[in-house]
């Protein structure tokens, strides 16, 4: 099934939640009636991001707070001291019910420089999305009404009835070819098939060497042992302490450290597809919704009428992504999911994520404010990084964790850069550049082209707009045919603007709905 989108154009001069400018924000947006996971992957690799079914892209050289797409490389990820503290805190709580002193308040909205890492994903993604969702309500209302109309509710202006048929065509694998991110990467590509239960490269090699030596030692005590005894190491004690002290624990070791049989609490993480046809999603919906309301009201001071069931559903349960389950893909398939954190039989946090061909993309997190002391924002991010590593074991190209937008000019957003190694997307050539290479430029200027090659261009740019696919009056046609029927010059400007933003590959695969 093809993606069907309705381009809404440029929205300029509206309120920014990052710097509080009344009219500094500028972005382009489209309403996605349906979207394949490959198309969405290619779009986020061009700086787009979704909020419910609304997909938007900041106009980077005009908006007051440029938002750079950021991704972490989980295969090389090593938790920092601050991350380890959060994981240990959770283990202590689960094992003995211990609540660390001084950690019982909500996590700070403005973390100190040293503790930027402890800033909360939930608070941040709330900012990401609120700025672009609430303040775009005019555009969205129109689109929501078009959606409601199809479901037979309050009809209004939109005339997209022809979508009803197209939306329910049998689910197929995205026809799009992979977007070959390899060509574009300036960052080193992670090794395929790495053993994820161990820390990266060098250390894992060392372990293997030690094991080999141990084997040889058992087979030939006389020869090998001399070496060890010369270092004063009794062979029988090899390798415990000496090895462990230089061997950092992997993320998995820290997350899944075994608990005593009489542990005080039990934590279970469940992955549930976002679909009202899924029995687990349906049965946990009301508990999940109540948690969302509690979170929005306590953490974001939302009035009750702004966090109703309709808002929750549109914002976090309504996704344009078509679920796909190809044989080479992850066991859970691709699409949108809620990762539910169940503590002693009740949900205390929900991470909303998209699983795409090359990454796990974090959408939002909401949690029970009574458990703020567990730093659930950081904890869930680390679990999602670990989850990406797990998916990579079966699906080797799925090896990145996208954290949404990094905003260098906003102190609340800079903590995302602490999940290393990570890359930022160049807003002009759409190649990934290691964050370390971007920071000094960002200190000097809010807007930066990260690609240092002055000759480099956007390889995926729209080169043949006439090949763009248009969906008009229930018919699909190339733009070259469609434009001959159009007399309005503004129509051409809008279509070409859309083509430039989505790039050639997506413009040929996605259907652009024109009324």
Coordinates of C-alpha atoms in Angstrom, one line a residue:
X1 CA 0.0 0.0 0.0
X2 CA 1.3 3.5 -0.9
X3 CA 1.5 6.4 1.6
X4 CA -1.2 9.0 1.1
X5 CA -0.3 12.6 2.3
X6 CA -2.0 16.0 2.1
X7 CA 0.5 18.8 2.0
X8 CA -0.4 21.8 4.3
X9 CA 2.4 24.1 3.3
X10 CA 4.4 26.6 5.2
X11 CA 3.3 27.9 8.6
X12 CA 5.3 30.9 9.8
X13 CA 5.2 33.3 12.7
X14 CA 3.8 31.2 15.5
X15 CA 4.6 30.8 19.2
X16 CA 7.8 28.8 20.1
X17 CA 7.8 26.8 23.3
X18 CA 11.6 26.6 23.4
X19 CA 12.5 30.3 23.5
X20 CA 9.0 31.6 24.1
X21 CA 9.2 33.9 21.1
X22 CA 5.6 34.9 20.1
X23 CA 6.1 34.5 16.4
X24 CA 9.5 33.0 15.7
X25 CA 8.6 29.4 14.7
X26 CA 8.5 28.4 11.1
X27 CA 7.8 24.9 9.7
X28 CA 6.2 23.0 6.9
X29 CA 3.7 20.2 7.5
X30 CA 1.5 17.5 6.0
X31 CA -1.3 15.3 7.1
X32 CA -0.5 11.6 6.6
X33 CA -3.6 9.6 6.0
X34 CA -1.4 6.5 5.8
X35 CA 2.3 5.9 5.5
X36 CA 4.7 3.0 4.9
X37 CA 7.5 2.6 7.4
X38 CA 10.1 3.0 4.6
X39 CA 8.7 6.3 3.6
X40 CA 8.7 7.6 7.2
X41 CA 12.3 6.3 7.6
X42 CA 13.3 8.3 4.5
X43 CA 11.4 11.4 5.8
X44 CA 13.0 11.4 9.2
X45 CA 16.4 11.1 7.4
X46 CA 15.4 14.4 5.7
X47 CA 14.5 16.2 9.0
X48 CA 10.8 15.4 9.3
X49 CA 9.0 14.1 12.4
X50 CA 5.5 13.0 13.3
X51 CA 3.1 14.1 16.0
X52 CA 0.1 11.7 15.7
X53 CA -0.7 11.8 12.0
X54 CA 0.7 15.3 11.5
X55 CA 4.2 15.1 9.9
X56 CA 6.3 18.4 10.1
X57 CA 9.7 19.7 9.2
X58 CA 11.1 22.9 10.7
X59 CA 12.4 25.5 8.2
X60 CA 15.9 25.4 9.7
X61 CA 17.4 28.6 8.3
X62 CA 14.3 30.7 9.3
X63 CA 12.9 29.2 12.5
X64 CA 13.9 30.9 15.8
X65 CA 15.2 27.6 17.4
X66 CA 16.6 25.3 14.7
X67 CA 15.7 21.6 15.5
X68 CA 18.4 19.1 14.3
X69 CA 17.4 15.5 14.0
X70 CA 19.6 13.5 16.4
X71 CA 20.4 9.8 16.5
X72 CA 22.4 7.7 18.9
X73 CA 24.5 4.7 17.7
X74 CA 23.5 2.0 20.2
X75 CA 26.0 -0.6 19.0
X76 CA 28.9 1.5 20.3
X77 CA 26.9 3.1 23.2
X78 CA 28.5 3.0 26.6
X79 CA 26.4 4.2 29.6
X80 CA 27.9 7.2 31.4
X81 CA 28.3 7.4 35.2
X82 CA 25.1 9.3 35.4
X83 CA 23.3 6.6 33.3
X84 CA 24.7 3.8 35.5
X85 CA 23.4 5.6 38.6
X86 CA 19.9 5.6 37.2
X87 CA 20.1 1.9 36.3
X88 CA 21.5 1.0 39.8
X89 CA 18.8 3.1 41.5
X90 CA 16.2 1.0 39.7
X91 CA 17.8 -2.3 40.6
X92 CA 18.0 -1.2 44.3
X93 CA 14.4 -0.2 44.2
X94 CA 13.3 -3.5 42.7
X95 CA 15.5 -5.7 44.9
X96 CA 15.0 -4.0 48.3
X97 CA 12.4 -1.3 47.8
X98 CA 15.1 1.2 48.5
X99 CA 14.3 4.8 47.5
X100 CA 17.5 6.8 47.0
X101 CA 17.6 9.9 49.2
X102 CA 17.4 13.2 47.4
X103 CA 15.8 11.7 44.3
X104 CA 12.2 11.9 45.3
X105 CA 11.3 15.1 43.4
X106 CA 10.4 15.5 39.8
X107 CA 13.4 15.6 37.5
X108 CA 14.6 19.1 36.8
X109 CA 13.3 20.9 33.7
X110 CA 16.7 22.6 33.5
X111 CA 19.4 20.1 34.4
X112 CA 22.9 21.4 35.3
X113 CA 25.6 21.0 32.7
X114 CA 27.2 18.0 34.5
X115 CA 23.8 16.3 34.9
X116 CA 22.3 17.2 31.5
X117 CA 21.9 13.5 31.0
X118 CA 19.4 13.3 33.8
X119 CA 17.0 15.7 32.0
X120 CA 13.8 13.9 31.3
X121 CA 12.9 12.6 27.8
X122 CA 9.2 12.9 28.6
X123 CA 9.5 16.6 29.4
X124 CA 11.5 17.3 26.3
X125 CA 9.5 15.3 23.8
X126 CA 6.4 17.0 25.3
X127 CA 8.1 20.3 24.3
X128 CA 9.0 19.0 20.8
X129 CA 5.4 18.0 20.1
X130 CA 3.4 20.7 21.9
X131 CA 5.1 23.4 20.0
X132 CA 4.2 21.8 16.7
X133 CA 0.9 20.2 17.6
X134 CA -1.0 22.8 19.6
X135 CA 0.1 25.8 17.8
X136 CA -0.7 24.3 14.4
X137 CA -4.2 23.7 15.5
X138 CA -5.7 25.6 12.6
X139 CA -4.1 23.2 10.1
X140 CA -4.8 20.3 12.3
X141 CA -8.5 21.1 12.9
X142 CA -9.0 21.0 9.2
X143 CA -7.3 17.7 8.9
X144 CA -9.0 16.2 12.0
X145 CA -12.3 17.2 10.6
X146 CA -11.5 15.5 7.4
X147 CA -10.6 12.4 9.4
X148 CA -13.8 12.6 11.5
X149 CA -15.9 13.1 8.4
X150 CA -14.7 9.8 7.0
X151 CA -15.8 8.1 10.2
X152 CA -19.2 9.7 9.9
X153 CA -18.8 12.4 12.6
X154 CA -19.2 16.2 12.4
X155 CA -18.6 16.9 8.7
X156 CA -16.9 20.1 7.7
X157 CA -14.9 21.6 4.7
X158 CA -12.5 18.8 3.7
X159 CA -13.4 16.8 0.6
X160 CA -11.3 13.7 0.8
X161 CA -13.9 10.9 0.7
X162 CA -11.9 9.1 -2.0
X163 CA -9.3 8.3 0.7
X164 CA -11.7 5.9 2.5
X165 CA -11.1 3.2 -0.1
X166 CA -7.4 3.9 -0.4
X167 CA -6.8 3.7 3.3
X168 CA -8.1 0.1 3.6
X169 CA -6.2 -1.5 0.7
X170 CA -4.5 -4.7 1.9
X171 CA -1.3 -4.0 3.8
X172 CA 1.7 -4.6 1.6
X173 CA 5.4 -4.3 2.2
X174 CA 6.6 -0.8 1.4
X175 CA 7.4 -0.7 -2.3
X176 CA 10.3 1.7 -1.6
X177 CA 13.8 0.6 -1.9
X178 CA 16.2 1.1 1.1
X179 CA 17.4 4.7 1.2
X180 CA 21.0 3.5 1.3
X181 CA 22.0 5.6 4.3
X182 CA 25.5 4.0 4.1
X183 CA 26.5 6.2 1.2
X184 CA 25.7 9.3 3.2
X185 CA 27.2 8.5 6.6
X186 CA 30.1 10.5 7.7
X187 CA 29.9 8.7 11.0
X188 CA 31.6 5.3 11.1
X189 CA 29.2 2.4 10.4
X190 CA 28.7 0.0 13.2
X191 CA 29.9 -3.5 12.7
X192 CA 27.2 -6.0 11.6
X193 CA 26.4 -8.9 13.8
X194 CA 28.2 -7.6 16.8
X195 CA 27.7 -9.6 20.0
X196 CA 25.5 -7.2 21.8
X197 CA 25.6 -8.9 25.2
X198 CA 29.2 -7.7 25.5
X199 CA 30.8 -4.3 25.5
X200 CA 32.0 -3.1 22.1
X201 CA 34.9 -4.3 20.0
X202 CA 38.3 -4.1 21.8
X203 CA 37.0 -5.3 25.1
X204 CA 35.1 -8.3 23.6
X205 CA 38.3 -9.3 21.8
X206 CA 40.2 -9.2 25.0
X207 CA 37.7 -11.5 26.6
X208 CA 38.0 -14.0 23.7
X209 CA 41.8 -13.9 24.0
X210 CA 41.6 -14.6 27.7
X211 CA 39.3 -17.5 27.1
X212 CA 41.7 -18.9 24.5
X213 CA 44.6 -18.6 26.9
X214 CA 42.5 -20.3 29.6
X215 CA 41.7 -23.2 27.2
X216 CA 45.3 -23.6 26.3
X217 CA 46.3 -23.4 29.9
X218 CA 44.0 -26.3 30.7
X219 CA 45.3 -28.3 27.8
X220 CA 48.9 -27.6 28.5
X221 CA 49.5 -26.5 32.1
X222 CA 53.3 -26.7 32.1
X223 CA 53.9 -24.4 29.1
X224 CA 51.3 -21.7 29.5
X225 CA 51.4 -21.5 33.3
X226 CA 54.9 -20.0 33.5
X227 CA 53.6 -16.8 31.9
X228 CA 50.9 -16.4 34.5
X229 CA 53.1 -17.3 37.5
X230 CA 55.7 -14.9 36.3
X231 CA 53.0 -12.2 36.9
X232 CA 52.3 -13.6 40.3
X233 CA 48.8 -14.8 39.3
X234 CA 47.8 -18.2 40.9
X235 CA 46.3 -20.1 37.9
X236 CA 43.3 -21.4 39.8
X237 CA 42.1 -17.8 40.6
X238 CA 42.1 -16.7 36.9
X239 CA 40.3 -14.6 35.8
X240 CA 38.0 -13.1 38.4
X241 CA 38.9 -9.8 40.0
X242 CA 41.8 -8.6 37.9
X243 CA 39.6 -9.0 34.8
X244 CA 36.4 -7.6 36.2
X245 CA 37.9 -4.4 37.5
X246 CA 39.0 -3.3 34.0
X247 CA 35.9 -4.7 32.3
X248 CA 33.0 -2.2 32.2
X249 CA 29.6 -3.7 32.5
X250 CA 27.6 -3.7 29.3
X251 CA 24.2 -1.9 29.2
X252 CA 22.5 -5.3 29.2
X253 CA 24.4 -6.4 32.3
X254 CA 23.2 -3.2 34.1
X255 CA 19.6 -3.5 33.0
X256 CA 19.2 -7.3 33.5
X257 CA 21.2 -7.8 36.6
X258 CA 19.6 -10.7 38.4
X259 CA 17.4 -9.9 41.3
X260 CA 17.0 -11.9 44.6
X261 CA 14.1 -14.4 44.7
X262 CA 12.5 -12.4 47.4
X263 CA 12.8 -9.1 45.5
X264 CA 10.5 -6.3 46.7
X265 CA 9.1 -5.4 43.3
X266 CA 8.7 -6.9 39.9
X267 CA 9.2 -4.8 36.7
X268 CA 8.0 -6.1 33.3
X269 CA 8.3 -4.3 30.0
X270 CA 5.7 -5.2 27.4
X271 CA 5.7 -4.1 23.7
X272 CA 2.1 -3.5 22.5
X273 CA 1.2 -2.6 18.9
X274 CA -0.8 0.7 18.7
X275 CA -4.0 -0.8 17.3
X276 CA -7.5 -1.0 18.7
X277 CA -7.6 -4.5 17.1
X278 CA -4.8 -5.7 19.4
X279 CA -6.3 -7.4 22.5
X280 CA -3.4 -6.3 24.8
X281 CA -3.7 -2.7 23.6
X282 CA -7.4 -2.7 24.1
X283 CA -7.4 -4.3 27.5
X284 CA -4.7 -1.8 28.9
X285 CA -6.1 1.3 27.1
X286 CA -8.1 2.7 30.1
X287 CA -5.2 2.2 32.5
X288 CA -2.8 3.7 30.0
X289 CA -5.1 6.7 29.4
X290 CA -5.5 7.4 33.1
X291 CA -1.7 7.4 33.5
X292 CA -1.5 9.9 30.6
X293 CA -4.0 12.3 32.3
X294 CA -2.2 12.0 35.7
X295 CA 1.1 12.8 34.0
X296 CA -0.1 15.7 31.8
X297 CA -1.8 17.4 34.8
X298 CA 1.0 16.9 37.3
X299 CA 4.1 17.4 35.2
X300 CA 2.8 19.8 32.5
X301 CA -0.1 21.5 34.4
X302 CA -2.5 20.7 31.6
X303 CA -6.1 21.5 32.4
X304 CA -8.3 18.4 32.3
X305 CA -10.1 19.4 29.1
X306 CA -6.7 19.4 27.3
X307 CA -5.9 15.8 28.1
X308 CA -9.1 14.1 27.3
X309 CA -9.5 10.7 25.5
X310 CA -9.8 12.4 22.1
X311 CA -6.5 14.3 22.6
X312 CA -4.8 11.2 23.9
X313 CA -6.0 9.1 21.0
X314 CA -5.0 11.6 18.3
X315 CA -1.7 12.4 19.9
X316 CA -0.4 9.0 21.0
X317 CA -2.6 6.2 19.7
X318 CA -3.2 7.5 16.2
X319 CA -0.3 6.7 13.8
X320 CA -0.2 6.9 10.0
X321 CA 2.3 4.0 9.9
X322 CA 1.1 0.8 8.3
X323 CA 2.2 -2.2 10.3
X324 CA 4.4 -4.5 8.3
X325 CA 5.8 -7.9 9.2
X326 CA 8.3 -9.0 6.6
X327 CA 10.3 -12.3 7.1
X328 CA 13.6 -10.5 7.4
X329 CA 12.3 -7.9 9.8
X330 CA 12.2 -7.9 13.6
X331 CA 9.9 -10.5 15.2
X332 CA 7.5 -7.8 16.5
X333 CA 7.3 -6.3 13.0
X334 CA 7.5 -2.6 12.0
X335 CA 5.1 0.1 13.0
X336 CA 4.0 2.1 16.0
X337 CA 4.1 0.6 19.5
X338 CA 3.6 1.4 23.2
X339 CA 6.3 0.1 25.4
X340 CA 4.6 -0.4 28.7
X341 CA 6.4 -0.6 32.0
X342 CA 4.4 -2.7 34.5
X343 CA 5.5 -2.5 38.1
X344 CA 3.8 -5.1 40.4
X345 CA 0.9 -5.5 37.9
X346 CA 0.2 -1.9 37.1
X347 CA 1.5 0.5 34.4
X348 CA 3.9 3.1 35.7
X349 CA 5.3 4.4 32.3
X350 CA 4.6 4.2 28.6
X351 CA 7.2 4.9 25.9
X352 CA 5.6 5.6 22.5
X353 CA 8.0 4.4 19.8
X354 CA 8.1 3.7 16.1
X355 CA 10.1 0.7 14.8
X356 CA 11.4 1.5 11.3
X357 CA 13.7 -0.3 8.8
X358 CA 16.9 1.3 10.2
X359 CA 16.0 2.5 13.7
X360 CA 13.8 2.7 16.8
X361 CA 12.4 6.3 16.9
X362 CA 11.3 7.7 20.2
X363 CA 8.0 9.6 20.0
X364 CA 7.0 10.4 23.6
X365 CA 7.1 9.1 27.2
X366 CA 4.5 9.6 30.0
X367 CA 4.8 8.1 33.5
X368 CA 3.4 8.1 37.0
X369 CA 4.6 11.2 38.8
X370 CA 4.7 9.2 42.0
X371 CA 7.7 7.4 40.6
X372 CA 9.7 10.4 39.5
X373 CA 12.4 9.4 41.9
X374 CA 13.3 6.5 39.5
X375 CA 14.3 9.0 36.7
X376 CA 12.0 7.1 34.3
X377 CA 12.8 9.5 31.4
X378 CA 16.5 8.4 31.5
X379 CA 15.7 4.8 32.4
X380 CA 13.3 4.4 29.5
X381 CA 15.8 5.9 27.0
X382 CA 18.4 3.4 28.2
X383 CA 15.9 0.6 27.8
X384 CA 15.0 1.8 24.3
X385 CA 18.8 1.9 23.4
X386 CA 19.1 -1.7 24.7
X387 CA 15.9 -2.7 22.8
X388 CA 17.4 -1.4 19.6
X389 CA 20.5 -3.5 20.2
X390 CA 18.3 -6.5 20.7
X391 CA 16.4 -5.9 17.4
X392 CA 19.7 -5.5 15.6
X393 CA 20.6 -9.1 16.4
X394 CA 17.9 -10.4 14.0
X395 CA 17.6 -7.4 11.6
X396 CA 21.2 -6.2 11.1
X397 CA 20.3 -2.9 9.3
X398 CA 18.2 -1.8 12.3
X399 CA 21.0 -0.2 14.3
X400 CA 20.1 3.4 15.3
X401 CA 18.0 5.1 18.0
X402 CA 16.5 8.4 17.0
X403 CA 15.8 10.8 19.8
X404 CA 13.8 13.4 17.9
X405 CA 15.3 16.9 17.8
X406 CA 18.4 18.4 19.3
X407 CA 18.1 22.1 19.9
X408 CA 21.5 23.6 20.8
X409 CA 20.1 27.0 21.6
X410 CA 17.7 25.6 24.2
X411 CA 19.4 24.4 27.5
X412 CA 16.5 22.0 28.2
X413 CA 17.3 20.1 25.0
X414 CA 21.0 19.9 25.0
X415 CA 21.1 16.8 27.3
X416 CA 20.1 14.6 24.3
X417 CA 23.7 15.1 23.1
X418 CA 25.0 13.2 26.1
X419 CA 23.8 9.8 24.7
X420 CA 27.1 9.1 22.9
X421 CA 28.1 8.3 20.3
X422 CA 25.5 10.3 18.4
X423 CA 25.1 12.2 15.1
X424 CA 23.3 15.2 13.9
X425 CA 21.7 15.5 10.5
X426 CA 23.1 18.2 8.2
X427 CA 20.1 20.4 7.3
X428 CA 21.4 21.0 3.7
X429 CA 22.9 17.8 2.5
X430 CA 21.2 15.3 4.8
X431 CA 24.3 13.4 5.8
X432 CA 25.0 12.4 9.4
X433 CA 27.8 14.1 11.2
X434 CA 29.2 13.1 14.6
X435 CA 27.9 15.5 17.2
X436 CA 31.4 16.4 18.4
X437 CA 32.2 17.9 15.0
X438 CA 29.0 20.1 15.2
X439 CA 29.1 21.6 18.6
X440 CA 31.7 24.4 18.1
X441 CA 29.8 25.6 15.0
X442 CA 26.6 25.6 16.9
X443 CA 28.2 27.7 19.7
X444 CA 28.8 30.3 17.1
X445 CA 25.6 30.1 15.1
X446 CA 22.1 28.7 15.8
X447 CA 21.8 27.6 12.2
X448 CA 24.7 25.5 10.7
X449 CA 25.4 23.4 7.7
X450 CA 27.4 20.5 9.2
X451 CA 28.7 19.0 6.0
X452 CA 32.2 20.5 5.6
X453 CA 32.5 19.7 1.9
X454 CA 31.4 23.0 0.2
X455 CA 30.8 21.1 -3.1
X456 CA 28.4 18.5 -1.5
X457 CA 24.7 18.7 -2.4
X458 CA 21.5 17.0 -1.3
X459 CA 21.9 13.7 -3.2
X460 CA 18.2 12.8 -2.6
X461 CA 16.9 16.1 -3.8
X462 CA 13.9 16.4 -6.2
X463 CA 15.4 16.2 -9.7
X464 CA 12.4 15.2 -11.8
X465 CA 9.2 16.8 -10.2
X466 CA 7.1 15.6 -13.2
X467 CA 7.5 12.0 -11.8
X468 CA 5.9 13.0 -8.5
X469 CA 2.7 11.0 -7.9
X470 CA -0.5 12.9 -7.5
X471 CA -3.8 11.5 -6.2
X472 CA -6.6 13.6 -7.7
X473 CA -10.3 12.8 -8.1
X474 CA -9.8 9.1 -7.3
X475 CA -7.1 8.8 -9.9
X476 CA -3.3 8.5 -9.6
X477 CA -1.2 10.3 -12.1
X478 CA 2.3 11.8 -12.4
X479 CA 2.6 15.5 -11.7
X480 CA 3.6 16.0 -15.4
X481 CA 0.0 15.0 -16.4
X482 CA -1.7 16.7 -13.5
X483 CA -0.1 20.1 -14.0
X484 CA -1.6 20.3 -17.5
X485 CA -5.1 20.4 -16.0
X486 CA -4.2 23.1 -13.5
X487 CA -4.4 26.9 -14.1
X488 CA -3.6 28.2 -10.6
X489 CA 0.1 29.2 -10.4
X490 CA 0.1 28.8 -6.6
X491 CA -0.7 25.1 -7.1
X492 CA 2.7 24.6 -8.9
X493 CA 4.5 26.5 -6.2
X494 CA 3.0 24.3 -3.4
X495 CA 3.7 21.0 -5.2
X496 CA 7.3 21.9 -6.0
X497 CA 7.9 23.1 -2.4
X498 CA 6.6 19.7 -1.2
X499 CA 8.8 17.8 -3.7
X500 CA 11.9 19.7 -2.5
X501 CA 11.2 18.8 1.1
X502 CA 10.4 15.1 0.7
X503 CA 13.0 14.4 -1.9
X504 CA 12.8 12.5 -5.2
X505 CA 12.4 8.9 -3.9
X506 CA 9.5 9.7 -1.5
X507 CA 7.8 12.0 -4.1
X508 CA 7.7 9.1 -6.5
X509 CA 6.3 6.6 -4.0
X510 CA 4.0 8.6 -1.9
X511 CA 0.6 9.8 -3.2
X512 CA 0.1 13.6 -2.9
X513 CA -3.6 14.2 -2.4
X514 CA -4.8 17.3 -4.2
X515 CA -8.4 18.5 -4.0

